Every structure is written in structure tokens, then in C-alpha cells.
Coordinates of C-alpha atoms in Angstrom, one line a residue:
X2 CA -55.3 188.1 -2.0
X3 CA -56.5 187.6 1.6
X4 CA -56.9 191.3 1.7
X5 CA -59.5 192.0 -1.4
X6 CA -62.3 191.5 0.7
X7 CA -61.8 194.4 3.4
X8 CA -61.1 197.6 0.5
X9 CA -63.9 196.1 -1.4
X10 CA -66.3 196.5 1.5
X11 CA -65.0 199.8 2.6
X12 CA -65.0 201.0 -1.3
X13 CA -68.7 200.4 -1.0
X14 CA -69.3 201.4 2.3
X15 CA -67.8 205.0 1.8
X16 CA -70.6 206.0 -0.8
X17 CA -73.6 204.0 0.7
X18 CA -75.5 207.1 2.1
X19 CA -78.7 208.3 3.0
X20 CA -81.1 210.4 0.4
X21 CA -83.9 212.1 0.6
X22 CA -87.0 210.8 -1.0
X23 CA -88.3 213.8 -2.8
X24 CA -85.3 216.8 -3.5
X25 CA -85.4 219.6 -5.3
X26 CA -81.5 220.2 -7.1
X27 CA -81.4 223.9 -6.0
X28 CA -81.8 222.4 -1.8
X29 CA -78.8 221.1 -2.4
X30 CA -76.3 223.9 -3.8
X31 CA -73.5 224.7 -1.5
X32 CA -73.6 227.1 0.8
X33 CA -74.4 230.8 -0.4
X34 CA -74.2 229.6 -4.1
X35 CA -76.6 232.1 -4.7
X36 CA -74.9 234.7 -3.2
X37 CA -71.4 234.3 -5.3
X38 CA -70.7 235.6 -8.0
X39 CA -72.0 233.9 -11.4
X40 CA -70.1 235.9 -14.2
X41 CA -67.1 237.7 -14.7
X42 CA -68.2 240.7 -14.9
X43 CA -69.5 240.7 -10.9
X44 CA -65.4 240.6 -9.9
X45 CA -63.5 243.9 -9.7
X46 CA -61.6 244.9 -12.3
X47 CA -58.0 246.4 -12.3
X48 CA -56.3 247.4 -15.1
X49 CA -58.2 245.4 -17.5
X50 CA -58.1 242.1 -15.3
X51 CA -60.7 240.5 -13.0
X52 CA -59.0 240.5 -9.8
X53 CA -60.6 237.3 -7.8
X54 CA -59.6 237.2 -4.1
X55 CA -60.2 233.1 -3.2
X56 CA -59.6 233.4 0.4
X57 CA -62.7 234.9 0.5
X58 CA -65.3 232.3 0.1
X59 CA -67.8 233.4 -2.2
X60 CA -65.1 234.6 -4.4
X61 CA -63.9 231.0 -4.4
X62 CA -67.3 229.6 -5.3
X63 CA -68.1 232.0 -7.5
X64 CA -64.7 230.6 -9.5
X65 CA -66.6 227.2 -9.5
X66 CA -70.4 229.0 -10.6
X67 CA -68.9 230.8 -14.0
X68 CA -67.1 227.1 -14.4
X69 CA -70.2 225.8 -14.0
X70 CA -72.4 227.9 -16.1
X71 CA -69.8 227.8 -19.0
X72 CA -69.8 224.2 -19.1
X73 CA -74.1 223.6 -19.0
X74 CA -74.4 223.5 -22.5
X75 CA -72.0 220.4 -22.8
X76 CA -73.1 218.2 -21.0
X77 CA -77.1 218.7 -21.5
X78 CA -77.0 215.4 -23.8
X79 CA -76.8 213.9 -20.6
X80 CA -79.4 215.0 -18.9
X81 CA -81.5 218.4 -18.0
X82 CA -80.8 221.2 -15.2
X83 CA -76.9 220.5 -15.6
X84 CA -76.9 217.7 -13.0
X85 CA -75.0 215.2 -15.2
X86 CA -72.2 217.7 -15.3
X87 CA -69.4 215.9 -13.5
X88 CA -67.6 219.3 -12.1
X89 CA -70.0 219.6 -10.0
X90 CA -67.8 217.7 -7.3
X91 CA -65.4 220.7 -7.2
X92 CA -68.0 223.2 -5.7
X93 CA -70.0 220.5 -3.3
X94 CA -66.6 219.5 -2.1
X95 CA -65.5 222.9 -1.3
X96 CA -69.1 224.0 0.4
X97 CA -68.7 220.7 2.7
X98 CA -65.4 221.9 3.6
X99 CA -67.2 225.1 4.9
X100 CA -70.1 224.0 6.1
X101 CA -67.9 221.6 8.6
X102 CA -65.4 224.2 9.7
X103 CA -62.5 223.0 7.8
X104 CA -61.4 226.2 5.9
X105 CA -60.9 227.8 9.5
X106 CA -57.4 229.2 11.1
X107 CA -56.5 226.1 12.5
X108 CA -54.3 227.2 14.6
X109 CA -56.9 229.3 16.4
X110 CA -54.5 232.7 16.4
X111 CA -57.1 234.7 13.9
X112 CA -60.6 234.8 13.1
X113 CA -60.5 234.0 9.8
X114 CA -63.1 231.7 9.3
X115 CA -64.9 231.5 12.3
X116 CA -68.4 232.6 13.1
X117 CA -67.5 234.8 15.8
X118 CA -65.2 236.3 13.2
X119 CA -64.8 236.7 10.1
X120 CA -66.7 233.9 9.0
X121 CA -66.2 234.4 4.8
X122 CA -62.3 234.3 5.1
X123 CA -60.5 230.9 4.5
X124 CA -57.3 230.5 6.0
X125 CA -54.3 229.8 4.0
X126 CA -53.1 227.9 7.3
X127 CA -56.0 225.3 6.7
X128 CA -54.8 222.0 5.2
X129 CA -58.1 221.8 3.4
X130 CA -58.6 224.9 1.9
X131 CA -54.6 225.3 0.8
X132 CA -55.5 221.7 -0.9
X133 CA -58.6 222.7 -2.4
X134 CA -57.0 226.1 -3.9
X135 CA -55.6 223.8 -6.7
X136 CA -58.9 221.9 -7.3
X137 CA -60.6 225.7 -7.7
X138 CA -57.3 227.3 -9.6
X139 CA -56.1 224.8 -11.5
X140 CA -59.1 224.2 -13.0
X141 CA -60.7 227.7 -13.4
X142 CA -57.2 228.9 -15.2
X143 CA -57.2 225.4 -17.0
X144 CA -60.6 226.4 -18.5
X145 CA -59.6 230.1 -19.4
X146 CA -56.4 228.8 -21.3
X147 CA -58.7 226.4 -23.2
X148 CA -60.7 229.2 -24.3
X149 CA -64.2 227.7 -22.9
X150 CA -64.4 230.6 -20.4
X151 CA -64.8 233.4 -23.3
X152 CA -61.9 235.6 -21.7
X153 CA -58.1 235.6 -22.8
X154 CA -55.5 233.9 -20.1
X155 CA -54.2 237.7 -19.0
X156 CA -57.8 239.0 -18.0
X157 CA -57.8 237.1 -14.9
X158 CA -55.5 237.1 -11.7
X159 CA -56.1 235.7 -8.4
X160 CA -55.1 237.5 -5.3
X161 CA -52.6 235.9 -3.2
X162 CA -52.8 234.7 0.2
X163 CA -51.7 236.4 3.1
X164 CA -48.6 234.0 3.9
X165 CA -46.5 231.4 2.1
X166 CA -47.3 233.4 -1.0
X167 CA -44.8 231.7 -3.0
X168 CA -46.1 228.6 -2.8
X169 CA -49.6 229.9 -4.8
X170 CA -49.9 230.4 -8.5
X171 CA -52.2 233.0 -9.5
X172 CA -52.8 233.4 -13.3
X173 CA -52.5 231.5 -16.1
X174 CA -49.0 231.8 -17.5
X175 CA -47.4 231.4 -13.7
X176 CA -49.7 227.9 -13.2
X177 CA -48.6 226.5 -16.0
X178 CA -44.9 227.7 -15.4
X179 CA -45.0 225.3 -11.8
X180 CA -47.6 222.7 -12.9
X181 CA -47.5 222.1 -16.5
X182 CA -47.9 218.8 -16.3
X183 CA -51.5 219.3 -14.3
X184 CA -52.7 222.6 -16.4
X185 CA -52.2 220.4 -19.7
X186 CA -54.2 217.7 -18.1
X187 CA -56.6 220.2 -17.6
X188 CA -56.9 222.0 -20.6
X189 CA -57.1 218.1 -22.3
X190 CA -60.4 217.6 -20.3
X191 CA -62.2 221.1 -22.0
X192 CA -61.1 219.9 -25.1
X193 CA -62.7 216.8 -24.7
X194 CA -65.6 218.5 -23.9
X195 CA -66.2 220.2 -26.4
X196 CA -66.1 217.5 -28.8
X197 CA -69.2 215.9 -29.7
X198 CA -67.9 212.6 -29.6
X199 CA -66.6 212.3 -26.3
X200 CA -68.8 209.6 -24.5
X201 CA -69.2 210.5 -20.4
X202 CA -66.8 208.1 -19.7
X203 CA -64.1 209.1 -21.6
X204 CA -64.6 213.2 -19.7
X205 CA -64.5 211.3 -16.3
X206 CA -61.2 209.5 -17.4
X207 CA -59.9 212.8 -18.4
X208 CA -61.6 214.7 -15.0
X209 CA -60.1 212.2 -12.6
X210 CA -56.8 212.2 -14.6
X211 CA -56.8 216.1 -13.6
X212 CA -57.8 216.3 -10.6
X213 CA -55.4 213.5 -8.7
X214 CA -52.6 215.2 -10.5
X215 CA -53.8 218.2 -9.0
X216 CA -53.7 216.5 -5.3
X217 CA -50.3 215.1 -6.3
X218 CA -48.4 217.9 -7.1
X219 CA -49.4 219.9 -3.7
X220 CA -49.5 217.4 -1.2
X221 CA -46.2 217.5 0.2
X222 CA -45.9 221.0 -0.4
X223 CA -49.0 221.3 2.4
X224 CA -48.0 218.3 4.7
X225 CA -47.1 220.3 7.2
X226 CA -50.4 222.5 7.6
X227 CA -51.4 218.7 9.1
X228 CA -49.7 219.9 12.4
X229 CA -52.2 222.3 13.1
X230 CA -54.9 219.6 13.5
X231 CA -55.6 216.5 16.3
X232 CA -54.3 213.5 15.1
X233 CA -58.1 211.8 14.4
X234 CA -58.4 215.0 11.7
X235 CA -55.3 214.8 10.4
X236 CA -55.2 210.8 9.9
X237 CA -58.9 211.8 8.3
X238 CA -57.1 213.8 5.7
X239 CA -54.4 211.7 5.0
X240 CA -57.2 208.7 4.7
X241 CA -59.1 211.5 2.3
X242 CA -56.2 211.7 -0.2
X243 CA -56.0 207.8 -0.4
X244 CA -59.7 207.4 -0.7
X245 CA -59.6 209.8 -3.8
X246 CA -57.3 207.5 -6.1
X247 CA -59.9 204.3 -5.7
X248 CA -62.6 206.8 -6.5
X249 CA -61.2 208.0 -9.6
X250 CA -59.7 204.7 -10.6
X251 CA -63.5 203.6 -10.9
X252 CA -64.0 206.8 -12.9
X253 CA -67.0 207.6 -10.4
X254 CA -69.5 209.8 -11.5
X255 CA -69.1 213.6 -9.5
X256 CA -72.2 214.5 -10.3
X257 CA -74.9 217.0 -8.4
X258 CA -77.1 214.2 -6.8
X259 CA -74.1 211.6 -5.9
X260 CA -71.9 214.2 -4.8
X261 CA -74.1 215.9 -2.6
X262 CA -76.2 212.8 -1.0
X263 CA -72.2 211.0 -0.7
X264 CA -71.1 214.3 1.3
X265 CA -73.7 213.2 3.8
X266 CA -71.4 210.7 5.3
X267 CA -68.8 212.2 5.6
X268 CA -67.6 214.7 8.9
X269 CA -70.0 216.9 9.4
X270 CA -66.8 219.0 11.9
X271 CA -63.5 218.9 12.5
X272 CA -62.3 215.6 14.4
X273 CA -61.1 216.4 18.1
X274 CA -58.7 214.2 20.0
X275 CA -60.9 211.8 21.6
X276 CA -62.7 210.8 18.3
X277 CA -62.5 207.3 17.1
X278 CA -64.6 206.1 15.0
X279 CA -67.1 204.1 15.0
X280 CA -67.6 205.2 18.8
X281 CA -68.0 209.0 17.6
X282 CA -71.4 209.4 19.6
X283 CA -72.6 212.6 18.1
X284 CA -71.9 211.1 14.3
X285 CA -74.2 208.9 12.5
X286 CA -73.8 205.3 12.3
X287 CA -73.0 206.0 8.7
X288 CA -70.4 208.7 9.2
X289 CA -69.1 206.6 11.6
X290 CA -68.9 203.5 9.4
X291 CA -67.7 205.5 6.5
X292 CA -64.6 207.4 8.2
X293 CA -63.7 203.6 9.8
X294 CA -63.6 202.4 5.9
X295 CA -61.3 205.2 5.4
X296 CA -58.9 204.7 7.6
X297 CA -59.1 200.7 6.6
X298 CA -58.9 201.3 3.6
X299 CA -55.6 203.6 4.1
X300 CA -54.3 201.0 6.2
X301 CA -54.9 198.1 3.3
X302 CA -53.0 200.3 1.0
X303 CA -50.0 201.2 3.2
X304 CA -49.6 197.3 4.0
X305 CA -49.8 196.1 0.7
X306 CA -47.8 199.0 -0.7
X307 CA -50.4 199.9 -2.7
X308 CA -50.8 196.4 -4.2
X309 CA -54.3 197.2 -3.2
X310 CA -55.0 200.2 -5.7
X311 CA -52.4 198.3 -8.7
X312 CA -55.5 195.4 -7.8
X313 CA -58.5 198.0 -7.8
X314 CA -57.0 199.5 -11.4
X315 CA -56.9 195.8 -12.9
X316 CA -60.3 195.4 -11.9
X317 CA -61.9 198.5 -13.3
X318 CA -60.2 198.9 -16.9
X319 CA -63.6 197.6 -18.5
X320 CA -66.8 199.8 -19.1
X321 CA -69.0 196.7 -17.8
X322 CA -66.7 196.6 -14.5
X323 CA -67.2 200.0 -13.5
X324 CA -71.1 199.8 -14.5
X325 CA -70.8 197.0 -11.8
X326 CA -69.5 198.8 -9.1
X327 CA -71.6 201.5 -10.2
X328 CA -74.5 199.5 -9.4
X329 CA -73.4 197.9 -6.5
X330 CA -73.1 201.2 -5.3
X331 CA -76.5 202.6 -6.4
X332 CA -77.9 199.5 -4.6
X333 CA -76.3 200.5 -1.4
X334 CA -77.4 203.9 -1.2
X335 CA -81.0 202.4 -1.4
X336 CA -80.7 200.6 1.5
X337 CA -81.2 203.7 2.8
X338 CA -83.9 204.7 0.4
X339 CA -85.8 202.5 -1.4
X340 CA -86.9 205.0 -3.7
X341 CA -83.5 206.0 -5.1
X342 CA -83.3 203.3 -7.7
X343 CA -86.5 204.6 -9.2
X344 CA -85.2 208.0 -9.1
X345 CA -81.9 207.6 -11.2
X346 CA -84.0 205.4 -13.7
X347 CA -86.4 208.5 -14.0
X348 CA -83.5 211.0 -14.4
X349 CA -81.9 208.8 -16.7
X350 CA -78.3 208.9 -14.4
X351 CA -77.7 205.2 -15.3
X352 CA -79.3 201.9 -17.6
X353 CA -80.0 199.7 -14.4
X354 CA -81.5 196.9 -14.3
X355 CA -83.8 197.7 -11.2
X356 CA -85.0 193.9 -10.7
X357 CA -80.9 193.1 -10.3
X358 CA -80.4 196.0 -8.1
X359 CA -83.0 194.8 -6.2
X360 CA -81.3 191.5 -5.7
X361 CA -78.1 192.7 -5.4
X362 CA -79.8 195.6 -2.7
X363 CA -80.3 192.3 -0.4
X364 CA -76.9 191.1 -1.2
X365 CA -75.0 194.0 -0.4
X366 CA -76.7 194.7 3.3
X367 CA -76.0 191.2 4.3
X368 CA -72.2 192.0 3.2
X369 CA -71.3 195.1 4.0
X370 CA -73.3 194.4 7.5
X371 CA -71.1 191.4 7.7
X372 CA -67.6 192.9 7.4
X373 CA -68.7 196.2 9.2
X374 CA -70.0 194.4 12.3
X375 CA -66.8 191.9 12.7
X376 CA -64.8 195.5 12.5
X377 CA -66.1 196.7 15.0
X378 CA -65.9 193.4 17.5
X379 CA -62.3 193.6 16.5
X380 CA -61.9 197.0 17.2
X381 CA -64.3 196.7 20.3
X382 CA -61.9 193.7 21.9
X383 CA -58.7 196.3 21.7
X384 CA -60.2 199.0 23.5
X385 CA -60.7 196.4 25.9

């Protein structure tokens, strides 16, 4: 069990990040989330259908704003302004993945994507954004076929890419023809949803559930699009995907303030040959610690075939063990401000104890310092 110790400490370190002591929730919305569209009605319509066109990106977040806004009024026994709704990961995900360049023509042969071009377009060459059409799609069709959305299943269509069209449902009836399995995952979650007694625990079992099955079904389909990319970026992506099944196996809240203060270690551009973290000089010390505990962690799992994650799952099949890690975690990000434990308590996003997040605030720097530092000597004394 020698190896426990290293995925535990990069678990931790990849959500330890840095947060702003005062924040006002609409600061944080992706990019142009005010400019997408927020209803159905502001799609064209053809024939009776909205026609969405997601390789466009405000068309694609505007799929993710109607999710959004159809979905406030269930989770406001959480808490106010819709911040405890836990889809809110879907959207910050996807306006990181602009913001950093990632939903570009990788290959460099069009402008799609790029400033100098046409910056709104997202390539369906880009690993990330041909990844990410499932975790908009999927979930957007899931929730018209449940019937949250207010339409039927046959008044919406996407539009498809320009290339590899086959590979892309677009409507209801043909995503649930290749990836039944997922949209009834889906469909389970809204269902959930809207019952009264679902706890928040049991919709972020059902979330996760849906959205690694989402990964999973697509992955191999897309390897390849990991050619296009240097090998740091493409190792980053590959690391990514891993990352994603500890994350949901501790059924971690996606919600507005996590999500969007956890993007902040992540990236912030495309990894270039040359890049190694954690000697990526124009990255923080935390993105460089975080994308290290990525590729550790990646590393743990592939040499314990995954004995690592079977480990991880053990470990987090009780409430009071995820409120632990939870905590642990909450008490890392205040290393970096030591305001944010006040914050949560105020905004009711968790029942810590704030005197043992205090203590366990002290704990966890001396730890994660620990393992992060004798990383990096190791690392240090191969590059010599």
C-alpha cells in the first residue's frame, strides 16, 4: 500500500487553489455567458425545430444557459442565486477550454478558433472540444427527453460538424440509438431531480455516474485527435481523463464557486514541447504543482492497474468519508485564503467545523508541502 500516500497528496493538491476574498458570482461566468443564448426561442428555427449549431461557441454555451436556467428552481433548497446547482461544471469547464485556446484547429490549417480568425468557431479537430460535445449533447438531449426542458425530443437538432460527421449524434432519438446506455444515465439524473427527496448527494452520484459514462463512450473514438498536439498537451489530457474518475468517485461537488476557483489551477494555454512541469516558468507554482499531481497521479494508476482508483472507491463509499475529503479539501484552498472557510459557512456550501478546518489547515500545508517538495528533488536529480 506503499503507494496511498502519493494519489492522496496529488488528489488534494489538484483542487487546493487560490480565491479571491470578496467575488461577486456573475465575475465568474464563462466567457460571453451573457452574450449566448438563454432560451430556446433565441435559436433559429427550421421546420418547426431549433436548429443549434455547437461549433459555434455561444451556441454551445447557450445549450448549457437554457440547462442551467431550467434546472434553478431545483436546486434552490440548497442555496440562493443557483450556485449549489452542480451542472454548473459543464459550462465553466467548457469556457476554460476557450479561454486557454483549447477548442482551436489544432492542426493550425484553418482559423477556426483563433483570434486572428474566426475566433467563435470550435474545431471538430480539437481533442477537447470533440470530448466536451458529449458533456454539452448528451446532457442537453438527456434533459429534453426527460421532459425538464419544456420542448418535445423532435423540436431540437444540432447541426453537425464539418468533418467526421458520423461520428456525432445530433437529436434525441439518434443519441440514444449510439449511446443508450449514457442518455438513460442521463435522463435518471433529471428524474432524480425533480423529486423532492433526492438529498445532494444522491444527484451528484447520479451526475458523476453520467458524465464518466459520457467520457467513456468517446474516448477512443477521439484518441487520435491527440496527434495533433505536443506530447506535454496530449499526456495533459490523457492525465485529465484519469483525474475525472477520482473526482467523481468522491462525488465532488461541481458547483459555481469550486468549479470556477479549481479552474484556476489548471492550464491557463495549450502545453508546447518544452513544458514540464513544475519548471513551466510562465505558470504558477500552483498550476505547476497541480499538472505534476496529474501526471502522478496517472502514473500511480497505470502502475497499479488501477488498484489505485479500486482503493480510492473503498475509501469513499461513506457520506462521512467524502465529508472528509471534502474538508480536507476546503482547508487547502484556504491556505490560499484564509477567508474562504468563513465564506462557505456564510453560503451555507457545507456543515464544517471551522475550529477542525483550522487545525487540519496547518496539517495539510505541512503535508502536501512535504510530498510536493521531495517531487520535485526527485524530479530535479533526473534532469540532472
Amino acid at each position: 500500500m506503499a503507494f496511498l500516500h502519493p494519489w492522496a497528496c496529488v488528489l488534494v493538491s489538484c483542487i487546493s487553489v487560490s480565491l479571491v476574498g470578496a467575488f461577486n458570482l456573475s465575475d465568474l461566468y464563462p466567457p460571453l455567458w451573457n452574450e449566448s443564448p438563454g432560451q430556446f426561442s433565441d435559436y433559429r428555427v427550421e421546420n418547426g425545430k431549433h436548429i443549434i449549431d455547437p461549433w459555434v461557441y455561444p451556441e454551445r454555451m447557450g445549450m448549457y444557459k437554457i440547462l442551467m436556467n431550467k434546472t434553478a428552481s431545483y436546486f434552490e433548497k440548497f442555496a440562493p442565486d443557483n450556485e449549489q446547482n452542480i451542472l454548473w461544471g459543464l459550462p465553466l469547464q467548457h469556457g476554460w477550454q476557450y479561454t486557454t485556446g483549447r477548442l482551436v484547429d489544432p492542426r493550425g490549417r484553418t482559423e477556426c478558433g483563433y483570434e486572428t480568425g474566426d475566433h467563435l468557431c470550435i474545431s471538430a479537430y480539437s481533442w477537447w472540444a470533440d470530448m466536451n460535445y458529449f458533456l454539452s449533447a448528451l446532457p442537453f438531449l438527456g434533459a429534453v427527453d426527460s421532459g425538464i426542458m419544456g420542448i418535445s425530443s423532435d423540436q431540437v437538432t444540432l447541426s453537425p460538424p464539418p468533418t467526421d460527421q458520423t461520428k456525432f449524434c445530433l437529436d434525441v432519438s439518434s443519441c440514444q440509438s449510439s449511446f443508450p446506455q449514457t442518455m438513460s444515465k442521463w435522463n435518471t439524473f433529471y428524474k432524480h431531480l425533480q423529486l423532492t427527496s433526492s438529498s445532494f448527494d444522491d444527484l451528484l452520484k447520479y451526475l458523476w455516474d453520467a458524465h464518466t459514462s459520457s467520457l467513456k463512450d468517446v474516448y477512443k473514438v477521439f484518441e487520435d485527435r491527440l496527434e495533433y498536439y505536443s506530447e506535454p498537451e496530449a499526456d495533459f489530457g490523457r492525465d485529465w481523463c484519469v483525474a475525472v474518475d477520482y473526482l467523481a468517485t468522491s462525488l465532488f461537488p461541481t458547483t459555481f464557486i469550486r468549479v470556477s476557483e479549481f479552474q484556476k489551477a489548471l492550464p491557463p494555454r495549450v502545453l508546447v514541447s518544452g513544458d514540464k512541469a513544475p519548471f513551466i516558468s510562465n505558470f504558477t507554482a500552483l498550476q505547476n504543482t497541480v499538472l505534476l499531481g496529474l501526471n502522478l497521479l496517472h502514473k500511480v494508476d497505470n502502475a497499479t492497474d488501477s488498484l489505485s482508483l479500486t482503493v480510492w472507491k473503498i475509501l469513499m463509499k461513506t457520506h462521512v468519508a467524502r465529508m472528509l475529503v471534502l474538508e480536507l479539501f476546503e482547508t487547502i484552498l484556504a491556505i490560499f485564503n484564509p477567508t474562504f472557510l468563513e465564506m462557505v459557512n456564510e453560503r451555507g456550501m457545507n456543515n464544517s467545523n471551522l475550529l477542525r478546518n483550522r487545525f487540519l489547515l496547518h496539517v495539510s500545508y505541512a503535508f502536501i508541502g512535504s510530498g510536493i517538495s521531495n517531487v520535485a528533488v526527485n524530479l530535479q536529480a533526473q534532469a540532472c
